[in-house]
Structures are given as C-alpha cells and as structure tokens.
Short mmCIF file of C-alpha atoms in Angstrom, two decimals:
data_model
loop_
_atom_site.label_atom_id
_atom_site.label_comp_id
_atom_site.label_asym_id
_atom_site.label_seq_id
_atom_site.Cartn_x
_atom_site.Cartn_y
_atom_site.Cartn_z
CA MET N 1 0.00 0.00 0.00
CA LEU N 2 2.62 2.49 1.11
CA LYS N 3 4.92 1.16 -1.58
CA ASP N 4 2.89 2.74 -4.34
CA ILE N 5 3.24 6.33 -3.25
CA THR N 6 4.68 8.71 -5.78
CA LEU N 7 7.48 10.98 -4.73
CA GLY N 8 6.78 14.65 -4.92
CA GLN N 9 3.96 15.05 -7.38
CA TYR N 10 5.64 14.45 -10.70
CA TYR N 11 3.24 13.88 -13.58
CA PRO N 12 4.99 11.90 -16.31
CA ALA N 13 4.26 13.18 -19.82
CA GLU N 14 6.06 14.20 -22.98
CA SER N 15 5.75 17.94 -23.34
CA CYS N 16 7.90 20.93 -24.14
CA ILE N 17 7.56 22.05 -20.50
CA HIS N 18 8.79 18.68 -19.25
CA ARG N 19 11.79 18.93 -21.56
CA LEU N 20 12.90 22.36 -20.36
CA ASP N 21 16.19 22.48 -18.51
CA PRO N 22 15.51 22.31 -14.75
CA ARG N 23 17.78 25.28 -14.16
CA ILE N 24 15.72 27.40 -16.54
CA LYS N 25 12.51 26.17 -14.94
CA LEU N 26 13.79 27.05 -11.46
CA LEU N 27 14.83 30.53 -12.56
CA ALA N 28 11.57 30.99 -14.48
CA MET N 29 9.63 30.08 -11.37
CA THR N 30 11.56 32.58 -9.28
CA LEU N 31 10.83 35.25 -11.87
CA TYR N 32 7.20 34.16 -11.97
CA ILE N 33 6.84 34.73 -8.23
CA VAL N 34 8.22 38.24 -8.64
CA ILE N 35 5.80 38.85 -11.51
CA VAL N 36 2.82 37.69 -9.46
CA PHE N 37 3.70 40.20 -6.76
CA LEU N 38 4.06 42.95 -9.36
CA ALA N 39 0.38 42.67 -10.20
CA GLN N 40 -1.30 45.33 -8.11
CA SER N 41 -4.89 45.05 -9.33
CA LEU N 42 -7.35 42.46 -10.58
CA TYR N 43 -6.94 43.72 -14.18
CA MET N 44 -3.27 42.90 -14.05
CA PHE N 45 -4.15 39.27 -13.46
CA ILE N 46 -5.52 39.00 -17.01
CA PRO N 47 -2.14 38.66 -18.79
CA LEU N 48 -0.99 36.42 -15.94
CA ALA N 49 -4.01 34.15 -16.35
CA ALA N 50 -3.35 33.92 -20.08
CA PHE N 51 0.23 32.93 -19.38
CA VAL N 52 -0.59 30.31 -16.76
CA THR N 53 -3.36 28.78 -18.89
CA ALA N 54 -1.04 28.53 -21.86
CA ALA N 55 1.70 26.95 -19.74
CA ILE N 56 -0.68 24.37 -18.25
CA LEU N 57 -2.04 23.44 -21.68
CA LEU N 58 1.48 23.09 -23.08
CA SER N 59 2.55 20.89 -20.14
CA LYS N 60 -0.19 18.31 -20.92
CA VAL N 61 -0.88 18.01 -17.20
CA PRO N 62 -4.66 17.53 -16.82
CA ILE N 63 -6.45 20.51 -15.27
CA SER N 64 -8.01 18.23 -12.64
CA TYR N 65 -4.53 17.14 -11.62
CA MET N 66 -3.44 20.78 -11.37
CA LEU N 67 -6.40 21.66 -9.20
CA LYS N 68 -5.49 18.85 -6.81
CA SER N 69 -2.40 20.83 -5.84
CA LEU N 70 -4.77 23.54 -4.54
CA LYS N 71 -6.63 21.15 -2.27
CA PRO N 72 -4.31 21.28 0.76
CA LEU N 73 -4.61 25.03 0.56
CA LYS N 74 -8.35 25.32 0.89
CA TRP N 75 -8.41 26.32 4.56
CA ILE N 76 -5.68 28.89 4.16
CA LEU N 77 -7.60 30.29 1.20
CA VAL N 78 -10.85 30.52 3.15
CA PHE N 79 -9.07 32.05 6.14
CA MET N 80 -7.27 34.65 4.04
CA PHE N 81 -10.45 35.48 2.16
CA LEU N 82 -12.48 36.09 5.33
CA LEU N 83 -9.69 37.99 7.05
CA ASN N 84 -9.33 40.40 4.15
CA LEU N 85 -13.07 40.62 3.64
CA PHE N 86 -13.78 41.93 7.13
CA LEU N 87 -10.58 43.68 8.13
CA THR N 88 -10.17 45.93 5.09
CA LYS N 89 -11.90 49.24 5.59
CA SER N 90 -11.88 51.20 2.39
CA GLY N 91 -14.36 52.16 -0.31
CA THR N 92 -18.06 52.41 0.45
CA GLU N 93 -19.70 50.65 3.31
CA ILE N 94 -22.23 48.01 2.29
CA LEU N 95 -23.14 46.28 5.49
CA SER N 96 -22.47 47.02 9.11
CA PHE N 97 -23.59 45.54 12.38
CA TRP N 98 -21.84 45.41 15.77
CA ILE N 99 -18.10 45.56 15.00
CA ILE N 100 -18.29 43.92 11.60
CA LYS N 101 -18.16 46.19 8.59
CA LEU N 102 -18.31 45.00 5.02
CA THR N 103 -16.86 47.41 2.47
CA THR N 104 -16.39 47.31 -1.30
CA GLY N 105 -12.66 47.62 -0.72
CA GLY N 106 -12.81 44.54 1.50
CA ILE N 107 -14.56 42.45 -1.13
CA TYR N 108 -12.07 43.55 -3.75
CA LYS N 109 -9.06 42.86 -1.55
CA ALA N 110 -10.37 39.43 -0.47
CA PHE N 111 -10.70 38.35 -4.08
CA PHE N 112 -7.40 39.91 -5.02
CA ILE N 113 -5.38 38.16 -2.30
CA SER N 114 -7.07 34.78 -2.88
CA ILE N 115 -6.51 34.87 -6.61
CA ARG N 116 -2.89 35.86 -6.08
CA LEU N 117 -2.36 32.85 -3.83
CA VAL N 118 -3.97 30.55 -6.42
CA PHE N 119 -1.64 31.94 -9.08
CA LEU N 120 1.39 31.37 -6.87
CA VAL N 121 0.46 27.76 -6.15
CA LEU N 122 -0.50 26.90 -9.72
CA GLY N 123 2.74 28.27 -11.12
CA THR N 124 5.00 26.62 -8.61
CA SER N 125 3.12 23.29 -8.84
CA LEU N 126 3.75 23.32 -12.56
CA LEU N 127 7.46 23.11 -11.75
CA THR N 128 7.18 20.07 -9.47
CA LEU N 129 4.59 18.42 -11.71
CA THR N 130 6.81 18.56 -14.78
CA THR N 131 10.25 17.94 -13.24
CA THR N 132 11.40 14.72 -11.58
CA PRO N 133 12.77 15.22 -8.06
CA ILE N 134 16.18 14.02 -9.19
CA LEU N 135 16.36 16.58 -12.02
CA LEU N 136 15.17 19.25 -9.64
CA THR N 137 17.96 18.39 -7.21
CA ASP N 138 20.45 18.38 -10.04
CA GLY N 139 19.21 21.77 -11.19
CA ILE N 140 19.49 23.22 -7.69
CA GLU N 141 23.03 21.88 -7.38
CA ARG N 142 24.05 23.46 -10.66
CA ILE N 143 22.41 26.81 -9.98
CA PHE N 144 24.15 27.09 -6.63
CA SER N 145 27.48 25.65 -7.73
CA PRO N 146 29.02 29.08 -8.50
CA LEU N 147 28.55 29.78 -4.77
CA LYS N 148 31.08 27.04 -3.99
CA VAL N 149 33.74 29.77 -4.05
CA ILE N 150 32.24 31.15 -0.86
CA LYS N 151 32.10 27.58 0.56
CA PHE N 152 28.38 27.11 -0.05
CA PRO N 153 27.86 23.31 0.07
CA ALA N 154 25.88 23.00 -3.17
CA HIS N 155 26.86 19.41 -3.88
CA GLU N 156 26.32 18.23 -0.32
CA LEU N 157 22.90 19.87 -0.22
CA ALA N 158 21.88 18.09 -3.41
CA MET N 159 23.23 14.78 -2.12
CA ILE N 160 21.24 15.14 1.10
CA MET N 161 18.08 15.84 -0.90
CA THR N 162 18.70 12.83 -3.16
CA ILE N 163 19.23 10.48 -0.23
CA ALA N 164 16.17 11.85 1.54
CA LEU N 165 14.06 11.21 -1.57
CA ARG N 166 15.55 7.76 -1.92
CA PHE N 167 14.73 6.76 1.65
CA VAL N 168 11.24 8.21 2.04
CA PRO N 169 9.55 5.08 0.63
CA THR N 170 11.94 2.77 2.47
CA LEU N 171 11.23 4.41 5.81
CA LEU N 172 7.49 4.49 5.14
CA GLU N 173 7.59 0.78 4.48
CA GLU N 174 9.51 0.22 7.68
CA ALA N 175 7.07 2.40 9.65
CA ASP N 176 4.26 0.29 8.24
CA LYS N 177 6.00 -2.90 9.35
CA ILE N 178 6.71 -1.60 12.86
CA MET N 179 3.13 -0.39 13.15
CA LYS N 180 1.80 -3.83 12.25
CA ALA N 181 4.23 -5.47 14.68
CA GLN N 182 3.07 -3.19 17.51
CA ILE N 183 -0.60 -3.69 16.65
CA SER N 184 -0.14 -7.45 16.69
CA ARG N 185 1.24 -7.07 20.21
CA GLY N 186 -1.88 -5.24 21.26
CA ALA N 187 -0.90 -1.62 20.74
CA GLN N 188 -3.92 0.60 20.09
CA ILE N 189 -3.02 3.17 17.51
CA ASP N 190 -6.31 4.14 15.90
CA THR N 191 -8.49 4.47 18.95
CA GLY N 192 -8.66 6.75 21.96
CA SER N 193 -8.24 10.48 22.40
CA VAL N 194 -5.76 12.55 20.44
CA PHE N 195 -3.39 12.41 23.40
CA LYS N 196 -3.59 8.65 23.58
CA ARG N 197 -2.98 8.32 19.88
CA VAL N 198 0.04 10.61 19.96
CA LYS N 199 1.40 8.60 22.85
CA ALA N 200 0.82 5.39 20.91
CA MET N 201 3.06 6.74 18.14
CA ILE N 202 6.12 6.68 20.42
CA PRO N 203 6.69 2.90 20.20
CA ILE N 204 6.60 3.30 16.42
CA LEU N 205 8.80 6.35 16.08
CA ILE N 206 11.60 5.19 18.36
CA PRO N 207 12.41 1.95 16.51
CA LEU N 208 12.11 3.91 13.26
CA LEU N 209 14.60 6.50 14.48
CA VAL N 210 17.05 3.93 15.80
CA GLY N 211 16.71 1.97 12.56
CA SER N 212 17.40 5.02 10.45
CA PHE N 213 20.67 5.64 12.28
CA ARG N 214 21.74 2.09 11.51
CA ARG N 215 20.75 2.62 7.89
CA ALA N 216 22.69 5.88 7.71
CA ASP N 217 25.76 4.12 9.02
CA GLU N 218 25.52 1.29 6.51
CA LEU N 219 24.75 3.64 3.64
CA ALA N 220 27.79 5.74 4.48
CA MET N 221 29.92 2.62 4.36
CA ALA N 222 28.44 1.54 1.01
CA MET N 223 29.00 5.03 -0.42
CA GLU N 224 32.61 5.07 0.75
CA SER N 225 33.13 1.63 -0.78
CA ARG N 226 32.00 3.10 -4.07
CA CYS N 227 34.67 5.79 -3.84
CA TYR N 228 32.39 8.63 -2.73
CA HIS N 229 34.58 11.47 -1.55
CA GLY N 230 32.42 14.56 -1.89
CA GLY N 231 31.76 16.64 -4.97
CA GLU N 232 35.36 17.25 -5.95
CA GLY N 233 36.56 15.50 -9.09
CA ARG N 234 33.11 14.02 -9.59
CA THR N 235 31.64 13.77 -13.08
CA LYS N 236 27.96 13.66 -13.96
CA MET N 237 25.94 11.07 -15.82
CA ARG N 238 23.54 13.69 -17.03
CA VAL N 239 24.87 16.63 -18.92
CA MET N 240 22.52 19.58 -19.02
CA LYS N 241 22.46 21.40 -22.31
CA LEU N 242 20.39 24.48 -23.01
CA THR N 243 18.18 24.08 -26.05
CA LEU N 244 16.13 26.41 -28.21
CA GLY N 245 13.13 25.76 -25.96
CA ASP N 246 15.04 27.06 -22.96
CA GLY N 247 15.85 30.24 -24.89
CA ILE N 248 12.21 30.71 -25.84
CA CYS N 249 11.10 30.14 -22.25
CA THR N 250 13.55 32.76 -21.00
CA LEU N 251 12.33 35.19 -23.66
CA ILE N 252 8.69 34.63 -22.72
CA MET N 253 9.41 35.16 -19.02
CA ILE N 254 11.28 38.40 -19.71
CA SER N 255 8.49 39.65 -21.99
CA LEU N 256 5.91 38.84 -19.34
CA LEU N 257 7.96 40.75 -16.78
CA ALA N 258 8.20 43.69 -19.19
CA ILE N 259 4.45 43.66 -19.85
CA MET N 260 3.68 43.63 -16.15
CA ILE N 261 5.98 46.60 -15.54
CA ILE N 262 5.10 48.68 -18.60
CA LEU N 263 1.33 48.14 -18.74
CA PRO N 264 0.52 50.12 -15.57
CA GLN N 265 2.84 52.89 -16.77
CA ILE N 266 0.81 53.34 -19.94
CA PHE N 267 -2.61 52.76 -18.40
CA PRO N 268 -2.31 54.07 -14.84
CA MET N 269 -5.87 53.10 -13.95
CA LEU N 270 -4.90 49.39 -14.26
CA ALA N 271 -2.68 49.70 -11.24
CA ILE N 272 -5.16 51.31 -8.92
CA MET N 273 -7.29 49.41 -6.46
CA PRO N 274 -10.75 50.87 -6.14
CA MET A 1 46.11 -9.74 -4.74
CA ILE A 2 45.33 -8.81 -1.15
CA GLU A 3 47.81 -9.41 1.66
CA LEU A 4 46.93 -9.11 5.33
CA ILE A 5 50.00 -9.11 7.54
CA SER A 6 49.30 -9.92 11.22
CA VAL A 7 46.27 -7.63 11.31
CA SER A 8 44.59 -6.86 14.62
CA TYR A 9 41.58 -4.63 15.13
CA GLY A 10 39.34 -3.58 18.00
CA TYR A 11 36.71 -0.89 18.41
CA ASN A 12 37.89 2.01 20.57
CA ASP A 13 39.88 0.74 23.57
CA SER A 14 38.13 -2.59 23.81
CA GLU A 15 39.65 -5.99 23.26
CA ASP A 16 40.65 -7.12 19.81
CA VAL A 17 37.79 -8.24 17.59
CA ILE A 18 40.28 -9.87 15.27
CA SER A 19 43.85 -10.57 16.20
CA ASP A 20 46.93 -11.50 14.27
CA ILE A 21 45.24 -12.33 10.99
CA SER A 22 47.69 -13.15 8.21
CA LEU A 23 46.13 -14.04 4.91
CA THR A 24 46.94 -13.82 1.22
CA ILE A 25 44.09 -13.69 -1.27
CA ASN A 26 45.38 -14.60 -4.72
CA ASP A 27 44.15 -13.29 -8.05
CA GLY A 28 41.31 -15.32 -9.53
CA GLU A 29 40.60 -17.11 -6.28
CA PHE A 30 37.09 -17.86 -4.99
CA LEU A 31 37.57 -17.55 -1.25
CA ALA A 32 34.88 -18.20 1.34
CA ILE A 33 35.24 -16.83 4.85
CA VAL A 34 32.93 -18.55 7.32
CA GLY A 35 32.46 -18.28 11.02
CA HIS A 36 29.91 -18.04 13.77
CA ASN A 37 28.33 -14.68 14.71
CA GLY A 38 31.01 -12.49 16.25
CA SER A 39 33.88 -14.56 14.88
CA GLY A 40 35.24 -11.40 13.20
CA LYS A 41 34.58 -12.38 9.60
CA SER A 42 32.84 -9.13 8.67
CA THR A 43 35.57 -7.16 10.42
CA VAL A 44 38.13 -8.89 8.20
CA ALA A 45 36.01 -8.05 5.13
CA LYS A 46 35.95 -4.35 6.03
CA HIS A 47 39.75 -4.34 6.11
CA LEU A 48 39.96 -5.49 2.50
CA ASN A 49 39.03 -2.08 1.05
CA GLY A 50 40.16 0.19 3.85
CA LEU A 51 36.75 0.77 5.45
CA LEU A 52 38.53 -0.22 8.64
CA LEU A 53 42.22 0.32 9.21
CA PRO A 54 44.16 -2.20 11.30
CA ARG A 55 45.12 -1.32 14.87
CA SER A 56 48.35 -3.14 14.18
CA GLY A 57 49.64 -4.89 11.09
CA GLN A 58 49.19 -3.94 7.43
CA VAL A 59 46.84 -4.65 4.55
CA TYR A 60 48.18 -4.42 0.99
CA VAL A 61 45.88 -4.43 -2.05
CA ASN A 62 47.84 -4.97 -5.27
CA GLY A 63 50.87 -3.58 -3.44
CA LEU A 64 49.07 -0.48 -2.09
CA LEU A 65 48.78 0.06 1.65
CA THR A 66 45.17 0.69 2.82
CA SER A 67 46.30 3.11 5.51
CA ASP A 68 47.85 5.32 2.82
CA GLU A 69 45.25 8.03 2.15
CA GLU A 70 46.50 8.72 -1.36
CA SER A 71 45.84 5.21 -2.59
CA ILE A 72 42.48 4.63 -0.90
CA LEU A 73 40.40 5.54 -3.98
CA THR A 74 42.43 3.20 -6.21
CA ILE A 75 42.00 0.45 -3.62
CA ARG A 76 38.25 0.94 -3.37
CA GLN A 77 37.91 1.04 -7.14
CA ASN A 78 39.77 -2.28 -7.24
CA VAL A 79 37.97 -3.99 -4.36
CA GLY A 80 34.20 -3.75 -4.79
CA MET A 81 32.02 -4.56 -1.81
CA VAL A 82 28.44 -5.83 -1.67
CA PHE A 83 26.75 -5.67 1.73
CA GLN A 84 24.04 -7.58 3.51
CA ASN A 85 21.09 -5.20 3.42
CA PRO A 86 20.26 -4.36 -0.19
CA ASP A 87 18.20 -1.32 0.86
CA ASN A 88 21.06 0.40 2.60
CA GLN A 89 23.49 0.48 -0.29
CA ILE A 90 21.38 2.10 -2.99
CA VAL A 91 21.95 5.84 -3.09
CA THR A 92 19.76 7.37 -5.78
CA THR A 93 16.15 7.13 -6.88
CA VAL A 94 16.53 5.57 -10.34
CA VAL A 95 18.17 2.18 -11.04
CA GLU A 96 20.50 3.32 -13.82
CA GLU A 97 21.58 6.41 -11.92
CA ASP A 98 22.54 4.30 -8.95
CA VAL A 99 24.75 2.12 -11.13
CA GLY A 100 26.42 5.31 -12.37
CA PHE A 101 27.13 6.54 -8.83
CA GLY A 102 30.51 4.79 -8.55
CA PRO A 103 31.83 5.82 -11.97
CA GLU A 104 30.68 9.41 -11.26
CA ASN A 105 32.77 9.38 -8.09
CA LEU A 106 35.75 8.09 -10.05
CA GLY A 107 35.47 11.06 -12.42
CA ILE A 108 34.85 8.98 -15.56
CA GLU A 109 33.75 10.99 -18.62
CA THR A 110 29.99 11.01 -19.19
CA PRO A 111 29.74 8.83 -22.36
CA LYS A 112 31.98 6.21 -20.73
CA ILE A 113 29.76 6.17 -17.62
CA TRP A 114 26.77 5.21 -19.78
CA GLU A 115 28.77 2.43 -21.42
CA ARG A 116 29.68 1.07 -18.01
CA VAL A 117 26.10 1.34 -16.76
CA ASP A 118 24.74 -0.55 -19.79
CA GLU A 119 27.38 -3.23 -19.43
CA ALA A 120 26.93 -3.68 -15.67
CA LEU A 121 23.12 -3.85 -15.89
CA GLU A 122 23.43 -6.46 -18.64
CA LEU A 123 25.82 -8.57 -16.55
CA VAL A 124 23.36 -8.84 -13.67
CA GLY A 125 20.30 -9.10 -15.91
CA MET A 126 18.68 -5.87 -14.75
CA THR A 127 18.54 -4.00 -18.06
CA GLU A 128 14.76 -4.13 -18.24
CA PHE A 129 14.47 -2.43 -14.83
CA ARG A 130 16.81 0.45 -15.61
CA LYS A 131 14.21 3.22 -15.34
CA ARG A 132 12.56 1.86 -12.19
CA ALA A 133 12.68 3.31 -8.71
CA PRO A 134 14.74 1.06 -6.40
CA HIS A 135 12.00 0.74 -3.78
CA MET A 136 9.77 -0.96 -6.36
CA LEU A 137 12.25 -3.86 -6.75
CA SER A 138 12.33 -7.16 -4.86
CA GLY A 139 15.14 -7.95 -2.43
CA GLY A 140 16.99 -10.10 -4.96
CA GLN A 141 16.65 -7.45 -7.65
CA LYS A 142 17.92 -4.78 -5.28
CA GLN A 143 20.95 -6.91 -4.48
CA ARG A 144 21.60 -7.45 -8.20
CA LEU A 145 21.42 -3.68 -8.60
CA ALA A 146 23.95 -3.28 -5.79
CA ILE A 147 26.25 -5.73 -7.59
CA ALA A 148 25.83 -3.78 -10.84
CA GLY A 149 26.81 -0.62 -8.96
CA VAL A 150 30.00 -2.32 -7.86
CA LEU A 151 30.73 -3.83 -11.30
CA ALA A 152 30.45 -0.43 -12.97
CA MET A 153 33.63 0.57 -11.14
CA HIS A 154 35.49 -2.27 -12.91
CA PRO A 155 36.94 -3.90 -9.81
CA SER A 156 39.22 -6.93 -10.01
CA ILE A 157 38.17 -8.21 -6.57
CA ILE A 158 34.60 -8.34 -5.29
CA VAL A 159 33.77 -8.94 -1.63
CA PHE A 160 30.28 -10.21 -0.80
CA ASP A 161 29.72 -9.49 2.89
CA GLU A 162 26.83 -11.86 3.71
CA ALA A 163 25.19 -10.59 0.55
CA THR A 164 22.65 -13.41 0.42
CA ALA A 165 21.68 -13.41 4.10
CA MET A 166 18.54 -11.28 3.71
CA LEU A 167 17.29 -12.73 0.42
CA ASP A 168 14.56 -15.24 -0.38
CA PRO A 169 15.66 -18.53 -2.03
CA LYS A 170 15.11 -17.19 -5.55
CA GLY A 171 17.07 -14.01 -4.85
CA ARG A 172 19.88 -16.01 -3.28
CA GLU A 173 20.04 -18.31 -6.29
CA ASP A 174 20.32 -15.32 -8.65
CA VAL A 175 23.09 -13.70 -6.63
CA ILE A 176 25.02 -16.98 -6.41
CA ALA A 177 24.71 -17.47 -10.17
CA ILE A 178 26.18 -14.00 -10.69
CA MET A 179 29.05 -14.79 -8.30
CA LYS A 180 29.85 -17.90 -10.34
CA ASP A 181 29.72 -15.97 -13.62
CA LEU A 182 32.02 -13.28 -12.27
CA HIS A 183 34.49 -15.85 -11.02
CA ALA A 184 34.43 -17.59 -14.40
CA ALA A 185 35.11 -14.22 -16.02
CA GLY A 186 38.31 -13.97 -14.00
CA LYS A 187 37.29 -11.82 -11.02
CA THR A 188 38.59 -12.63 -7.57
CA ILE A 189 35.63 -13.38 -5.30
CA VAL A 190 35.64 -13.16 -1.52
CA MET A 191 32.42 -14.44 0.01
CA ILE A 192 31.61 -13.94 3.68
CA THR A 193 28.83 -16.31 4.66
CA GLN A 194 27.12 -18.37 7.32
CA HIS A 195 25.57 -20.77 4.84
CA MET A 196 27.77 -23.84 4.65
CA GLU A 197 26.13 -24.91 1.36
CA GLU A 198 27.45 -21.74 -0.27
CA VAL A 199 30.96 -22.64 0.85
CA LEU A 200 30.93 -25.46 -1.71
CA LEU A 201 31.16 -22.83 -4.47
CA SER A 202 34.57 -21.71 -3.34
CA ASP A 203 37.96 -23.17 -4.01
CA ARG A 204 39.37 -22.11 -0.67
CA VAL A 205 37.77 -21.70 2.75
CA ILE A 206 38.90 -19.72 5.77
CA VAL A 207 37.14 -20.63 9.01
CA MET A 208 37.21 -17.88 11.62
CA ASN A 209 36.70 -18.44 15.30
CA ALA A 210 36.98 -15.90 18.14
CA GLY A 211 38.81 -13.39 15.96
CA ARG A 212 41.42 -15.79 14.61
CA ILE A 213 41.83 -18.02 11.58
CA ALA A 214 40.96 -21.52 12.77
CA MET A 215 41.11 -23.45 9.51
CA ASP A 216 42.31 -22.74 5.97
CA GLY A 217 41.91 -25.18 3.10
CA THR A 218 39.80 -26.47 0.24
CA PRO A 219 36.13 -27.28 0.99
CA THR A 220 37.08 -31.00 0.89
CA GLN A 221 39.74 -30.51 3.54
CA ILE A 222 37.53 -28.34 5.71
CA PHE A 223 34.58 -30.72 5.70
CA GLU A 224 36.78 -33.64 6.68
CA ASN A 225 36.74 -32.10 10.14
CA ALA A 226 33.02 -31.94 10.77
CA ASP A 227 33.53 -32.28 14.53
CA LYS A 228 35.92 -29.37 14.68
CA LEU A 229 33.45 -27.23 12.70
CA ARG A 230 30.62 -28.17 15.07
CA SER A 231 32.72 -27.23 18.08
CA MET A 232 32.94 -23.72 16.57
CA GLY A 233 29.18 -23.48 16.18
CA LEU A 234 29.19 -24.26 12.47
CA ASP A 235 27.33 -26.97 10.68
CA VAL A 236 28.32 -29.06 7.68
CA PRO A 237 26.19 -29.27 4.53
CA LEU A 238 23.59 -32.05 4.60
CA PRO A 239 25.34 -34.32 2.01
CA VAL A 240 28.53 -34.17 4.10
CA ALA A 241 26.64 -35.07 7.27
CA ILE A 242 25.00 -38.04 5.53
CA ARG A 243 28.36 -39.08 4.09
CA ASP A 244 29.99 -39.05 7.52
CA LYS A 245 27.18 -41.14 9.04
CA LEU A 246 27.40 -43.66 6.22
CA ASN A 247 31.18 -43.83 6.63
CA ALA A 248 30.80 -44.35 10.37
CA SER A 249 28.69 -47.41 9.64
CA GLY A 250 31.30 -48.86 7.35
CA MET A 251 30.75 -47.35 3.92
CA ASN A 252 33.88 -45.92 2.43
CA ILE A 253 32.84 -42.79 0.61
CA PRO A 254 35.79 -40.53 -0.30
CA ALA A 255 36.14 -37.09 1.31
CA SER A 256 35.84 -35.36 -2.07
CA VAL A 257 32.10 -36.15 -2.13
CA LEU A 258 30.41 -32.94 -1.05
CA THR A 259 27.26 -32.54 -3.10
CA LEU A 260 23.99 -34.41 -3.11
CA ASP A 261 24.45 -35.57 -6.71
CA SER A 262 27.94 -37.00 -6.22
CA LEU A 263 26.82 -38.64 -2.96
CA ALA A 264 23.89 -40.28 -4.74
CA ASP A 265 26.26 -41.54 -7.44
CA GLU A 266 28.60 -43.05 -4.84
CA ILE A 267 25.77 -44.81 -3.01
CA GLU A 268 24.41 -46.12 -6.31
CA LYS A 269 27.87 -47.43 -7.23
CA ARG A 270 28.04 -49.39 -3.98
CA LEU A 271 24.50 -50.71 -4.14
CA SER A 272 24.85 -51.98 -7.71
CA ARG A 273 28.00 -53.85 -6.83
#
C-alpha cells in the first residue's frame, strides 16, 4: 500500500515544458513569483491568467490534476479570504452591524489576495509536476554551484536531498512494518483520544529513528566503498544542455515581466485598487 | 592480490575483535570466509578495502597500503564490496543512476559512464528495470542492482559481505549465479557467509573463530573435520553429514564427495556392486 506512493507530485508526460532544462525552470519560477507580486490590481491578473493557462495546456498536465495541488490550501484560502473581507476598511460601506463592517474595498481585496495565492500555487506546482525530483535536485546543485567559491555546500545539499528522496519510501515501508508489529502485540493506535494516539506513536517512532541511524551508518559505508569522496573530481551522468526551448522560455518570461511593468505605466488606472 | 599481515583490530579501547590475521588472497581465487556470529569475519572483510584500518599490522591491495590516504580511492575502485542489506546500499532514486554513482565518483567521462552502466546492468540481468525506482524492486533485484553498482567501477576483486543473508531462495540463487559468472570471467571473489552450502562454491575456505583463523583449506579438507566445525558453532552441509554417518557405519565414501548428486552416485555405485 505504502509502496505505491509517488514521490513529490511528478506527472509523467512528454511535453515541451517537461523537456525544459531544470535550471531554466527554477529561474523561471523565481521570476514568476516576482511577476505575481508585481500585479497590483485584478486587471493585471488577465495577462498572468493567459500565461498560466497557456503553460498548463502546453505541459499536458490535466487541469483536474493541477487543481489537486490547490486542495491542501483550501483552509488557508478561506481564512485569508475572510480575514481580508472583514478587516479591510476602504471604499463604500455596504453592510455594518456590531463591529463587523463590510466594504467594497474589503470584497475587492479578499478576491485579489485569494486569486494571487492561487496563481502562486498553480505556477510553482507546474514546476514540481513537470520535473522529476532528481532533475530538480540536479538543477538546484548546478544553480548554486558558483557559490562554492564562498564555501556554499551545493553538492552536499543536493546529495542530502537525493538520499532523503531515496529513503522516504523505504522508511514508510519500515514504519508500516513496525506499526503492524506493535498492533499485533496489542498496541492501540487508531483508537482513543488525540493524546492517547500521539502517545501510541512513540513505540513506532523510536524503533524507526534507531533503525534510520543504523541505515545511515551502513549507507555511508556503502557510499565510501563506491569511492564517494564529496563533490570534488566528480563527473555527472547527465549533462545539461540548453536548447532552443530554454531560450524561448527565457524570452517569454522576460516579456511577461516587461508587460507587467510597462502596462501600468501606460494605463495608470490598471494599477489602482478601487 | 590482497595481503593481510598480522592484522589486529578492535573498536575504541576494547579488546581485539580480530587478532593476528595473516592471509593472502590470490588473483582469480574464490575464497569463502565462514564463522559463527562475532567470529570477526565481517571485520576482516571491512579491512579489505580500507573501510577499517588495522590497529596493528598492514593490509596491501595490489601492493598499495590501505592506511595510505593517497591510494584509498584506487583500492576501493579495485575492491568492490556488496553488503548484507540491499536497501542500505542504494543511493539514488533511479536504477541506472545508482549504477552510475561509482563511476561518477571516479570522475569517468559522461559517455563512458553510460557504457559502463549498460554493461553492468546487462551482466546482472537488470537491463529491463533500468528506469525503475529502487523501492519498487524485490530484495533479490535490489541486491543485483547493488552488484551492478560495484561492477560499474570495474573492480578486479569483489567482496560479498553476507550478501545473500537477507534474500529469499530465488534471490539467493540469482546472486550466487552472478558470483559464479564473475568468477568464471576472472574476477577474484571473496564471500563472507554463514551458509555452509554456499561454501561449496569456493575453491578455498577460511574458518574464523573468536577473531582468529581456525582453519584454511579447500572445501574438501575443511569438511573432513566436521567435529571441529561443530565445536565452533558451524554446521556441515547435509550431504557431508550423511556421508559421515554412512562412513561411520562402514561405507567408504571418499572425502571429495560434497554434493547431493555425487553422494547419490557413490551410493548407487556401492549398491549396484
């Protein structure tokens, strides 16, 4: 059961977005976050929406799959919506009783903030949906590798992430086994109050923790046996080469940034919140 | 060739786990090291590629000293090691990338790494699983992957440290078949094991007891001393036990009979007479 979990949320497909260099995708995502925060009014979301829609369609990731990434966010969304709805006091008053005041500015702001959050999540999910964790790690290592001059441990960081990804399913499987062993000895894990259940987790977590130290020790020995000696003098199986697609992606991102900066300059009313 | 010269080792300040081990492992040999739990056999194995350094004595691998930091990478490239738990020796999340881990560490150029990966996966029969995630494999497949990872470094000596201990019968059979193939292809094989049946594969056996070498000889010579083996907590393979019982009751089966098939042949020969 636990064996079948997918790591991260990678959606395997053949698309031009999948094929982009992970470094370019990481940088594009960073730029995208900046762009989302540049939008200062609902109108400014229109070019952004066009961009995100196009990117999703190009990625061949089903819309339903995309929307799933929003699911864990639903309570934060509701909370932020209500908070902004009732705490913003600008524009004309629509409704008022006791201390609660509903204003047009509040409604606008609530929608604005919620939509912005949706944009942020959709854009960043597109990165993890179209890039395998291992490529992502590789991309991060390569982006940060110039920082090695100031002793930034880019390779070590990437190695830690790789090993963590590698051992998540293994440890889940082990947790499952320990859980079953404890249940068969009469441990009650699923019943009782929250306190009781948390307490019941201790006999599962401790063997898991001890076991993971043993694993770490053995893995270190196996890695040393295979001549691991840090990132120095190490070659890579995968060579990353920038292609035409990466150039086009960069161009599109820069144009989008330019549009988002220039548009409010030409049409000042686009930038103003009512 | 590996030479251990009166090697002793102990953890921290405690007593020696192994003491005064002198042993030469020749090129092309299939050596089995057996012993009861705590006899020090795994400790000896970890000295063969410098994972442990002797407290006293020296270990030479093809003339290079394991305690010499400059030669440690050459030594480890030359002496591959496969461990007991297949899960704890796979580093990355895709089969083929894990095989490439060793060559990457050695600084091999990229196209050559792929050649080595293809070749190693083919040798252990894992080519069809190359794009899989390791956690989706069975124990035997994981161990074959671990062997491929070692083979991709092009070692001349491969140490199997109880590599079949955690596998099901099918997985064990596969790993043993690979060991045989590698030996036939000219690799030196060192097999640490508790399974006396596996010992029959080797052409030389070292029996360890309480941190020392107790016996050294061919499987035939070793199994002539069933009583001595039992006194060290080791058993003999079933055909050998049957042979000894038959001999005790007057049959004269030669000591070279170690397998079930050859034992059956001998009994048949006597019955048809």
